Short mmCIF file of C-alpha atoms and ligand atoms in Angstrom, two decimals:
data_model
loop_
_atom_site.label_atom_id
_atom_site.label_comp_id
_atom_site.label_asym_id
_atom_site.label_seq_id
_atom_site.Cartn_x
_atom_site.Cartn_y
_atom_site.Cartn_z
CA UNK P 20 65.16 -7.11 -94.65
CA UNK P 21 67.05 -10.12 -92.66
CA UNK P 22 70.34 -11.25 -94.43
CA UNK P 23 68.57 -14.02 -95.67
CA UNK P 24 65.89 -12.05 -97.10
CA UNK P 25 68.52 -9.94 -99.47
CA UNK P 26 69.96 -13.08 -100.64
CA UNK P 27 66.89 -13.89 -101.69
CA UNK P 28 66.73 -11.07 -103.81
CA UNK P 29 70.09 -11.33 -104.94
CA UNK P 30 68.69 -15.22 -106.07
CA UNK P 31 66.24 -13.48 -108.70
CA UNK P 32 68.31 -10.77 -109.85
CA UNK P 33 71.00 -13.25 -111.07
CA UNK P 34 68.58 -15.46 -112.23
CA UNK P 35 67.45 -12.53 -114.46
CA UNK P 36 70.91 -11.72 -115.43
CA UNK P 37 71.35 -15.37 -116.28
CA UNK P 38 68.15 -15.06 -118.47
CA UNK P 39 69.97 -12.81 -120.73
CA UNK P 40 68.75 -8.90 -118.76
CA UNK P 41 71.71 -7.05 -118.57
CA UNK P 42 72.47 -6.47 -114.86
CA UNK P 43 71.28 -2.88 -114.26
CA UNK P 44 67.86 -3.39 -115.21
CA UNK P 45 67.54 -6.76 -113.73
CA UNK P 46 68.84 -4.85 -110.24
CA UNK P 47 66.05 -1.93 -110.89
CA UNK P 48 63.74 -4.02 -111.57
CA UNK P 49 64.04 -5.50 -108.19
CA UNK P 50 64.17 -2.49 -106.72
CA UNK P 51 61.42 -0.88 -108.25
CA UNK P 52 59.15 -3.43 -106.62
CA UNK P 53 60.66 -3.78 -103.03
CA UNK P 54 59.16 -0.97 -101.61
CA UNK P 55 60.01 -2.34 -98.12
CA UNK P 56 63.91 -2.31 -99.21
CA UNK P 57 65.46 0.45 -97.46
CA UNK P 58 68.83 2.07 -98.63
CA UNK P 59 70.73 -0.24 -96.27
CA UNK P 60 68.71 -3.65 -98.21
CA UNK P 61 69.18 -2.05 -101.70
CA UNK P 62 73.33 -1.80 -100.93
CA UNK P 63 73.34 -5.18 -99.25
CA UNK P 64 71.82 -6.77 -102.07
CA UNK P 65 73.46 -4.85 -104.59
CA UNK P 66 76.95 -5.93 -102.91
CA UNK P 67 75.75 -9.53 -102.97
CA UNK P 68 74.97 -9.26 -106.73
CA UNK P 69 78.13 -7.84 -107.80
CA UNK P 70 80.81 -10.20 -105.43
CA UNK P 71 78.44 -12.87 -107.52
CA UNK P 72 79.29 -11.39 -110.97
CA UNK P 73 82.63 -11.03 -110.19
CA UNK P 74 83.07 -14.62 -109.00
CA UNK P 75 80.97 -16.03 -111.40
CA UNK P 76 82.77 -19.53 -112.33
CA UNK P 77 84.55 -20.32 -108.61
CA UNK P 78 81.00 -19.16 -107.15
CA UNK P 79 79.20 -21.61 -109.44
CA UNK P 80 81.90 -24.35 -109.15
CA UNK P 81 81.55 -24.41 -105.22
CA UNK P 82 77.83 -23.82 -105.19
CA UNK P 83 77.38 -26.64 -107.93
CA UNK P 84 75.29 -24.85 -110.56
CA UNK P 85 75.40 -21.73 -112.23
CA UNK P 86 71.97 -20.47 -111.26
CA UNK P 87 70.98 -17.56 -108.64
CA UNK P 88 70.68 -20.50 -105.97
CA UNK P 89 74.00 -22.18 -107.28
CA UNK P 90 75.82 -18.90 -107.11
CA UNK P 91 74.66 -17.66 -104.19
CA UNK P 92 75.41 -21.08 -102.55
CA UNK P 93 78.76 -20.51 -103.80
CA UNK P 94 79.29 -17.44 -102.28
CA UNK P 95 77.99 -18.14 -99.15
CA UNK P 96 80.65 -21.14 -99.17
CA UNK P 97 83.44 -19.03 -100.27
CA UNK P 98 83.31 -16.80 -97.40
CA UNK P 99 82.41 -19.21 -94.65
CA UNK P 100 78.88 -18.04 -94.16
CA UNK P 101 76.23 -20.67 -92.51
CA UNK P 102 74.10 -22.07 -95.18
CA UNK P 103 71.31 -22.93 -93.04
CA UNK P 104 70.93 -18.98 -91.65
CA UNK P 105 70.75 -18.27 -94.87
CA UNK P 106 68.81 -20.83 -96.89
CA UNK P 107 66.53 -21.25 -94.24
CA UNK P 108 63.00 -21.02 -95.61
CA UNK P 109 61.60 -19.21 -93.61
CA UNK P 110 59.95 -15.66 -93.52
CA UNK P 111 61.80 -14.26 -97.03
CA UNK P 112 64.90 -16.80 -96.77
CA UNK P 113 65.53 -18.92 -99.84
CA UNK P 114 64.27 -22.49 -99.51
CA UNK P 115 66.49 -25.10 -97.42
CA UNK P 116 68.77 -26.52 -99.65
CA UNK P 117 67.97 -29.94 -100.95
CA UNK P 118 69.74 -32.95 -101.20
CA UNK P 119 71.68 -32.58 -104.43
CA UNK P 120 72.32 -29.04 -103.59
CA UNK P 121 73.65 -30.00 -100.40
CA UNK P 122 75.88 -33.00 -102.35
CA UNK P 123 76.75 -30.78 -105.68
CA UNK P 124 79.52 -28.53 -105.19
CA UNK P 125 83.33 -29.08 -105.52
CA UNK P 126 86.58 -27.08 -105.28
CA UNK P 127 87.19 -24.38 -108.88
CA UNK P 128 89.43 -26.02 -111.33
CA UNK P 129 92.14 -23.45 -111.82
CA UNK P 130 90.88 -21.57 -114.52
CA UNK P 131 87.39 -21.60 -112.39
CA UNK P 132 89.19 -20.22 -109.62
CA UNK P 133 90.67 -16.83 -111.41
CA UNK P 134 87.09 -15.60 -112.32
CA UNK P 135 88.39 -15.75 -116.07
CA UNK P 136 86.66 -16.56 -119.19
CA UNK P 137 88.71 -19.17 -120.27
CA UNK P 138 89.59 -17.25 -123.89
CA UNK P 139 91.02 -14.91 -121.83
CA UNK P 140 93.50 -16.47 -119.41
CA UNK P 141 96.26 -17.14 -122.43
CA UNK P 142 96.00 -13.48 -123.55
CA UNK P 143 96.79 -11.97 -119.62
CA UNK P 144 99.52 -14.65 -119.38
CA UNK P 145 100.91 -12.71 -122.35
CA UNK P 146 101.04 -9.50 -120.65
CA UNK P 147 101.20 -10.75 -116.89
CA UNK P 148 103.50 -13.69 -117.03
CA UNK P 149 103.43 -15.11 -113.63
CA UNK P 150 101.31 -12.36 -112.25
CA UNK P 151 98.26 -13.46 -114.03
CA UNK P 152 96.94 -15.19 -111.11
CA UNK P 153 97.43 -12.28 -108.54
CA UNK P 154 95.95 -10.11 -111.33
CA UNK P 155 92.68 -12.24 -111.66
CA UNK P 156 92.39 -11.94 -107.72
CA UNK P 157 92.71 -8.19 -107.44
CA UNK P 158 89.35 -8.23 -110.33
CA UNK P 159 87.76 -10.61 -107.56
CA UNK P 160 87.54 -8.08 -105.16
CA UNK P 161 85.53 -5.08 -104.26
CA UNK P 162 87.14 -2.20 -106.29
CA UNK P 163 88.47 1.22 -103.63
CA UNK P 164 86.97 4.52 -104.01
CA UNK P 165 88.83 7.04 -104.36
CA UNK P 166 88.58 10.81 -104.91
CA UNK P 167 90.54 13.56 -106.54
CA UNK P 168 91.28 16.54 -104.26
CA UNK P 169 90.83 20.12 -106.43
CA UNK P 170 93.62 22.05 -105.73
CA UNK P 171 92.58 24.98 -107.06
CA UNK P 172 89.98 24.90 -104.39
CA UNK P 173 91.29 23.40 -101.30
CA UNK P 174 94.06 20.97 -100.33
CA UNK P 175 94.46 17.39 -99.49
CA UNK P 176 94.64 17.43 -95.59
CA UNK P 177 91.21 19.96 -95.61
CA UNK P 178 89.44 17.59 -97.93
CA UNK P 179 89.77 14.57 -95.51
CA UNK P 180 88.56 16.94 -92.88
CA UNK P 181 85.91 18.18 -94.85
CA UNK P 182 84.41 14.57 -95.48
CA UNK P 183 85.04 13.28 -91.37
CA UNK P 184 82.61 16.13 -90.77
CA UNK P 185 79.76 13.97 -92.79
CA UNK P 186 81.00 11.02 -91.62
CA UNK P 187 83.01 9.85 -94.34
CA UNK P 188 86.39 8.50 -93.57
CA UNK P 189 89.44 8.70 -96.05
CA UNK P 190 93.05 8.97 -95.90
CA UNK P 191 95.91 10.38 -98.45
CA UNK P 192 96.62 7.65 -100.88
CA UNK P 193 100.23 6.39 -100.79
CA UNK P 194 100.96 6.86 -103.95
CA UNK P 195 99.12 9.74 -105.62
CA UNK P 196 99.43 13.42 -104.55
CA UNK P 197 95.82 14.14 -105.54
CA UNK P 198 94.33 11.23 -104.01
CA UNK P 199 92.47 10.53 -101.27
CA UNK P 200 91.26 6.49 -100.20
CA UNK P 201 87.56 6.35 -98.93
CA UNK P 202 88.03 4.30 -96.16
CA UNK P 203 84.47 4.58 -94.87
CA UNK P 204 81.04 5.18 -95.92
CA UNK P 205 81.68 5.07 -100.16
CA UNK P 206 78.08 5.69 -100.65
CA UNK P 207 77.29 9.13 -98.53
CA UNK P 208 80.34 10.62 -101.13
CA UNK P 209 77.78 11.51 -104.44
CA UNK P 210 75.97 13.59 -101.78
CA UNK P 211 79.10 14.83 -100.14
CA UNK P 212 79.10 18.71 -99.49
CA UNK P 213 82.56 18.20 -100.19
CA UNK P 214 81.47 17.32 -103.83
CA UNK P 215 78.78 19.58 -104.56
CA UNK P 216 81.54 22.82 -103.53
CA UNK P 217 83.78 21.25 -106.21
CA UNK P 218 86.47 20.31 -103.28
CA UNK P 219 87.15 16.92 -105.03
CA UNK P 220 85.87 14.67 -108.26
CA UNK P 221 85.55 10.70 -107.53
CA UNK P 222 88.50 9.28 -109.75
CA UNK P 223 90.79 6.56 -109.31
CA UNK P 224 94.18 6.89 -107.90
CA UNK P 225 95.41 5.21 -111.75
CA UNK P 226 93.56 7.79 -113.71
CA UNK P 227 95.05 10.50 -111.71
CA UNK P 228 98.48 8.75 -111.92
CA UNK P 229 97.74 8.77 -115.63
CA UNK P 230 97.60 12.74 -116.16
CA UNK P 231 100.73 13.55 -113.16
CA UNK P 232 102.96 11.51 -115.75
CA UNK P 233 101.47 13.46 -118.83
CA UNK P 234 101.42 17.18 -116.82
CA UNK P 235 105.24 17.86 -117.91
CA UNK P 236 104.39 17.58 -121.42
CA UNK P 237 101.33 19.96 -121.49
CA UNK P 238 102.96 22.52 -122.98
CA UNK P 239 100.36 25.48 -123.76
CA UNK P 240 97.49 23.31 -125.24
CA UNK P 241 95.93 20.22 -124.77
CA UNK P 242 93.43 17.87 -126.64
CA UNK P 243 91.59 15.44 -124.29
CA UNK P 244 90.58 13.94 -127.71
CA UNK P 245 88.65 10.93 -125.80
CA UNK P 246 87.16 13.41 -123.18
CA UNK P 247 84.06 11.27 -122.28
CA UNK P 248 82.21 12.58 -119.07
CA UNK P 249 85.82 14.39 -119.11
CA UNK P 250 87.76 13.69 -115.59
CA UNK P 251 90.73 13.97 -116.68
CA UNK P 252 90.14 17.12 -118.74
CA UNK P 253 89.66 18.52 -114.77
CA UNK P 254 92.55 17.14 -113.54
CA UNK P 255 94.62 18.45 -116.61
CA UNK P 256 93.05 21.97 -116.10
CA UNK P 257 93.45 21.88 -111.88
CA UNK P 258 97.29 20.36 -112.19
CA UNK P 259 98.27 22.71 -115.30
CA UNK P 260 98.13 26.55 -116.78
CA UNK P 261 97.68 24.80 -120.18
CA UNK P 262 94.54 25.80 -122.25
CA UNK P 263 92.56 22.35 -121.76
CA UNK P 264 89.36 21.40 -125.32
CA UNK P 265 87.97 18.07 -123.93
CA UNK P 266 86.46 16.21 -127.43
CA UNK P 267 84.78 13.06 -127.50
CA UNK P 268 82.42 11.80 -130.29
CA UNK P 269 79.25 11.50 -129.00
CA UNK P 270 78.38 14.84 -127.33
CA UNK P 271 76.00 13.56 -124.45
CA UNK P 272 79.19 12.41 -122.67
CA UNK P 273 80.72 15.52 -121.78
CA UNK P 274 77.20 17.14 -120.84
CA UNK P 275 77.71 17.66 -117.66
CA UNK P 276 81.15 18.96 -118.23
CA UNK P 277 80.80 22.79 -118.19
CA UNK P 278 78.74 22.35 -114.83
CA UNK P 279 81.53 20.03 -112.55
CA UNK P 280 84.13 22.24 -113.96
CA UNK P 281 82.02 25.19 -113.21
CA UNK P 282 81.96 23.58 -109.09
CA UNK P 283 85.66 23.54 -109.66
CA UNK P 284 86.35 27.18 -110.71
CA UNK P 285 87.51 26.09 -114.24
CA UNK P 286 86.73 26.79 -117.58
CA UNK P 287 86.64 23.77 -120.10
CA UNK P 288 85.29 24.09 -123.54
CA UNK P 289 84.45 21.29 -125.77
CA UNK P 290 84.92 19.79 -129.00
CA UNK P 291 82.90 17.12 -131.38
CA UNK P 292 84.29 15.88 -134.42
CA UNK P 293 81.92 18.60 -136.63
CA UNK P 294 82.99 21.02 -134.61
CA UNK P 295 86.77 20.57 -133.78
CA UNK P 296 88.92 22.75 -135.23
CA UNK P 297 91.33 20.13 -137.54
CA UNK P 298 93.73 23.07 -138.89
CA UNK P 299 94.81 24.05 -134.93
CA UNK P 300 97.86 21.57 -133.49
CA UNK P 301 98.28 20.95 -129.74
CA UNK P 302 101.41 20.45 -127.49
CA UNK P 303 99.73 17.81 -125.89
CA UNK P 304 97.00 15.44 -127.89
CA UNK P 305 95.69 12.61 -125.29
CA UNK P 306 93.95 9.53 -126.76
CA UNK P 307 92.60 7.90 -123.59
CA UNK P 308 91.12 5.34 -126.06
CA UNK P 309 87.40 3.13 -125.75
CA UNK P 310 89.03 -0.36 -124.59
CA UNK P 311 87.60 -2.82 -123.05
CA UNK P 312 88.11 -1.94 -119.17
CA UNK P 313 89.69 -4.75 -118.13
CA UNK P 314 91.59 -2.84 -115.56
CA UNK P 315 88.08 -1.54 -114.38
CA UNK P 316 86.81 -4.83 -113.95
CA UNK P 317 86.11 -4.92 -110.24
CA UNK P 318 83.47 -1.95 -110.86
CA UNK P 319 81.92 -3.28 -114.24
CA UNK P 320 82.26 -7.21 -113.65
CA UNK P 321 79.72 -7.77 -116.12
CA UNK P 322 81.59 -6.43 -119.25
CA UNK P 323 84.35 -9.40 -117.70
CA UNK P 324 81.66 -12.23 -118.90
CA UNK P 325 80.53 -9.83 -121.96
CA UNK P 326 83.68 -9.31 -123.97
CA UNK P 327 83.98 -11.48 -126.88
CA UNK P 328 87.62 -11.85 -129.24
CA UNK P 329 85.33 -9.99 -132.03
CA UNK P 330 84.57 -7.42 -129.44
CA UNK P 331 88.03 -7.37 -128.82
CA UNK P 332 89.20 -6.51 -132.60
CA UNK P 333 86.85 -4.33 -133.12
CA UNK P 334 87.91 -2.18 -130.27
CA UNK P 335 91.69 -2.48 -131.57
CA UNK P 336 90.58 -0.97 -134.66
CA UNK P 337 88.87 1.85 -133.15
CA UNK P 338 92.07 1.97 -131.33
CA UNK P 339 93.86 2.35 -134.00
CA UNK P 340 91.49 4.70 -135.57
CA UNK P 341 91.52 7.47 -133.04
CA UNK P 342 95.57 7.05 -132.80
CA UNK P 343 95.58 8.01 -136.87
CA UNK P 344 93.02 10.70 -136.19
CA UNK P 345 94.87 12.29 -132.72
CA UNK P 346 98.52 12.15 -134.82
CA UNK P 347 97.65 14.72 -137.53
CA UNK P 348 96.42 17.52 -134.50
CA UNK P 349 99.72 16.87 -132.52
CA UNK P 350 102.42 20.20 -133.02
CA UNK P 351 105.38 19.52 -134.54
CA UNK P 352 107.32 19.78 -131.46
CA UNK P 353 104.68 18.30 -129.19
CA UNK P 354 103.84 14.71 -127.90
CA UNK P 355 101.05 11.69 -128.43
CA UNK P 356 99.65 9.84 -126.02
CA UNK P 357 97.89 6.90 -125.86
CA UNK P 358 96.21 5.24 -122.96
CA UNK P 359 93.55 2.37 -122.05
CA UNK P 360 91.97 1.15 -118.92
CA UNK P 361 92.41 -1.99 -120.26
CA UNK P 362 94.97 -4.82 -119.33
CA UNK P 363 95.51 -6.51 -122.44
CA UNK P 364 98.59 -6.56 -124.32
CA UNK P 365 96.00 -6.28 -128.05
CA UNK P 366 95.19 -3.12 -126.66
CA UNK P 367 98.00 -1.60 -125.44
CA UNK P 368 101.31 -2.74 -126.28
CA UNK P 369 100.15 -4.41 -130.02
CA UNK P 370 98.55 -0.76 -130.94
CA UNK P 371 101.33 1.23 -130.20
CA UNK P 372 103.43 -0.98 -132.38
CA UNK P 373 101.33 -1.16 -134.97
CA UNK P 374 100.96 2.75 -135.12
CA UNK P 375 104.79 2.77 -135.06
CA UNK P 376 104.75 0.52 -137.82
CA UNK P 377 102.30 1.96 -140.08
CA UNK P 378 103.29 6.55 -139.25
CA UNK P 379 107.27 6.60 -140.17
CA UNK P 380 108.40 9.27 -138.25
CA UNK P 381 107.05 8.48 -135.09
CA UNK P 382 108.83 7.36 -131.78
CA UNK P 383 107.56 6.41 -128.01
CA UNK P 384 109.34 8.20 -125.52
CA UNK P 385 107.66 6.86 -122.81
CA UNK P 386 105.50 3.82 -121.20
CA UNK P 387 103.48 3.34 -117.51
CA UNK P 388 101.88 0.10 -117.39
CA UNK P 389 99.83 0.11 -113.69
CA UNK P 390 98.54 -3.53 -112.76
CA UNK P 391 95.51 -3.26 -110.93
CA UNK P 392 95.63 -3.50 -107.33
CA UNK P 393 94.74 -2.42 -104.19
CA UNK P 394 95.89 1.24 -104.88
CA UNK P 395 94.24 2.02 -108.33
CA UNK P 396 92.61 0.22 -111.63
CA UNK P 397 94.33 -1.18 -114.32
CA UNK P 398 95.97 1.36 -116.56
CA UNK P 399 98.32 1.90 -120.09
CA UNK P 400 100.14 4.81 -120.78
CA UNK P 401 102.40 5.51 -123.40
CA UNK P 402 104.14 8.74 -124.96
CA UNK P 403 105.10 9.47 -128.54
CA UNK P 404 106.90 12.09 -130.50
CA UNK P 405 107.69 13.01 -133.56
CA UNK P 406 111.44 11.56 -134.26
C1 LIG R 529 87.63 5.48 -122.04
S1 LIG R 529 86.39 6.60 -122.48
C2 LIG R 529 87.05 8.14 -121.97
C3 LIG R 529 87.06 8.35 -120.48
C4 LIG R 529 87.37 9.77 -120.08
N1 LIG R 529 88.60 10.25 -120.66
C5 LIG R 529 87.43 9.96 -118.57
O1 LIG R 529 88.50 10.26 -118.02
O2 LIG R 529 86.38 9.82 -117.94
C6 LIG R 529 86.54 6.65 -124.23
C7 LIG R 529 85.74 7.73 -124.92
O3 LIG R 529 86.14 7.75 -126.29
C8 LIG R 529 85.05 8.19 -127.06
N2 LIG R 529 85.32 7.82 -128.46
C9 LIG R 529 85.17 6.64 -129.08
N3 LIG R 529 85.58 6.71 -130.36
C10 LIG R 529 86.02 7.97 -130.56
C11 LIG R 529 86.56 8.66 -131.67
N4 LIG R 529 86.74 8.05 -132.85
N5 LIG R 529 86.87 9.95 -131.51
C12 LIG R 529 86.70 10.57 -130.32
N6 LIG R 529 86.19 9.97 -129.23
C13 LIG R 529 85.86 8.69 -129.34
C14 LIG R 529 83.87 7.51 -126.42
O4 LIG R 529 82.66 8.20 -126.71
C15 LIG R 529 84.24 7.54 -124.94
O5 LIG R 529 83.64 8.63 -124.29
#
């Protein structure tokens, strides 16, 4: 496919999305019919799609409509592409632009021009101040990849080695012990040998941060109460001797659990609420709540234009919910904690005082607030005891 031929596609897959398809099948559905796409295509127009999504308002601003056309116009605008290469019409190219396409288009208003919904902005300024803006940017851009190396099988220096030898380039993040920054070729990693021998798990740098600060408070047992598909259950069990139950609600999420930490020469058992065991206590229960992602945003932009403020209280109360739940399993000696992926003060901060408020007896000990950024997602961490 030429360049102009993916935007194309990228055109009627955000048309579709526009429609009301949620993004996934809208991008299959494309797929499933482009038999001449190769892998190459598929990426190229998938990475087209998604910088759209992301800049949805200062994409449709500049491209003067919020249509596939309008925000593809947009983007080609924003990043000082040649409109007529692209809209070219021509073999697969998108038709030339017309007049009023070629007139429409003006500079994003501010709020236009932090990707926002507008609902939203107030709420970040609460937690951000005057970060906010730098914080919208970092959720403009393409999100890193990075991996966590398994100790317990190999060590930093041999993974980075071990992934150069298929081509896949990646350095020791800065900040994070366990990490390592894909610096090249993101997509060859899911069929990396270096991840089918159990030498790493992809997780961000923030969710790795997230379990180094809770490691010294492991004690002998630990609850990953919100376990999901259960990465950080892996990194508990690789960093700590700790006996590690990974629980999550709905048991399809942690299916492939006893497999990956099979690869990583662990044992993890798990937990559902019918079969959790609610007379046992744990040194360490971890909450590591459903939010709304905001901190993720770069990799799920969609869920950005998606959230709603009823969306938003509903996940507080769940919030609070699994925070009244995780208390009664924590021994007496032993700590709470609480954390989102989420950026938003109603999520973070605002639950942790309201479970203060409501469980006498209760203290935080500590807090990690990571904004996201080049190094790692957005993250919220915080720590409580028994007074
Ligand atoms: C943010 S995800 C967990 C991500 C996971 N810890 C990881 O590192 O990949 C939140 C999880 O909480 C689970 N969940 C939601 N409500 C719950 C509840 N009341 N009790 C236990 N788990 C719950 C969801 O099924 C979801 O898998």
């Amino acid at each position: 496919m030429t360049p102009a031929a993916r935007h194309a596609a990228a055109i009627g897959i955000l048309d579709s999305w526009l429609a009301g398809s949620p993004i996934e099948p809208a991008y299959q559905g494309w797929a499933r019919g482009a038999r001449y796409a190769g892998s190459k295509d598929r990426a190229a127009v998938r990475d087209i799609v998604f910088d759209a999504l992301r800049c949805r308002r200062s994409f449709a601003a500049r491209g003067g409509a919020e249509t596939g056309r309008g925000l593809v116009i947009g983007l080609v605008r924003s990043t000082g592409g040649q409109l007529t290469e692209i809209f070219s019409g021509t073999g697969h190219a998108p038709e030339p632009l017309t007049e009023a396409e070629r007139a429409a288009g003006r500079e994003p208003s501010r709020n236009e021009a932090a990707d926002m919904p507008d609902w939203l902005l107030p709420r970040l300024e609460e937690a951000f101040g005057e970060r906010t803006e730098a914080v919208c940017d970092v959720l403009r851009r393409r999100a890193p990849m990075h991996l966590r190396v398994n100790l317990r099988r190999t060590d930093r220096d041999t993974l980075v080695e071990s992934l150069l030898r298929e081509g896949i380039e990646a350095e020791p993040h800065p900040e994070v012990a366990t990490a390592v920054s894909v610096t090249s070729n993101p997509r060859r990693v899911a069929r990396s040998s270096a991840l089918s021998e159990g030498l790493a798990e992809v997780q961000d740098a923030s969710s790795q941060a997230v379990v180094h600060r809770l490691v010294p408070y492991a004690g002998r047992s630990v609850l990953d109460y919100c376990a999901g598909a259960g990465g950080k259950s892996l990194a508990f069990a690789d960093l700590t001797d700790a006996a590690i139950l990974a629980h999550d609600i709905a048991a399809a999420r942690m299916a492939d659990l006893p497999e990956r930490a099979a690869r990583a020469g662990i044992g993890v058992p798990t937990a559902t609420p019918g079969t959790l065991d609610t007379a046992r206590q744990y040194d360490l229960v971890f909450c590591d709540a459903p939010c709304s992602g905001s901190g993720t945003w770069r990799r799920d932009p969609e869920a950005k234009w998606r959230l709603t403020p009823a969306r938003l209280a509903e996940l507080s109360a769940m919030q609070d919910d699994v925070l009244d739940a995780a208390a009664g399993l924590v021994a007496r000696d032993g700590h709470l904690a609480y954390a989102t992926c989420s950026i938003l003060k109603e999520e973070n901060e605002d639950r942790i005082a309201a479970f203060l408020a409501r469980t006498p007896g209760w203290v935080e000990r500590e807090r990690l607030r990571i904004e996201p950024s080049e190094t790692g997602d957005g993250f919220f961490l915080a720590i409580l005891a028994r007074a």
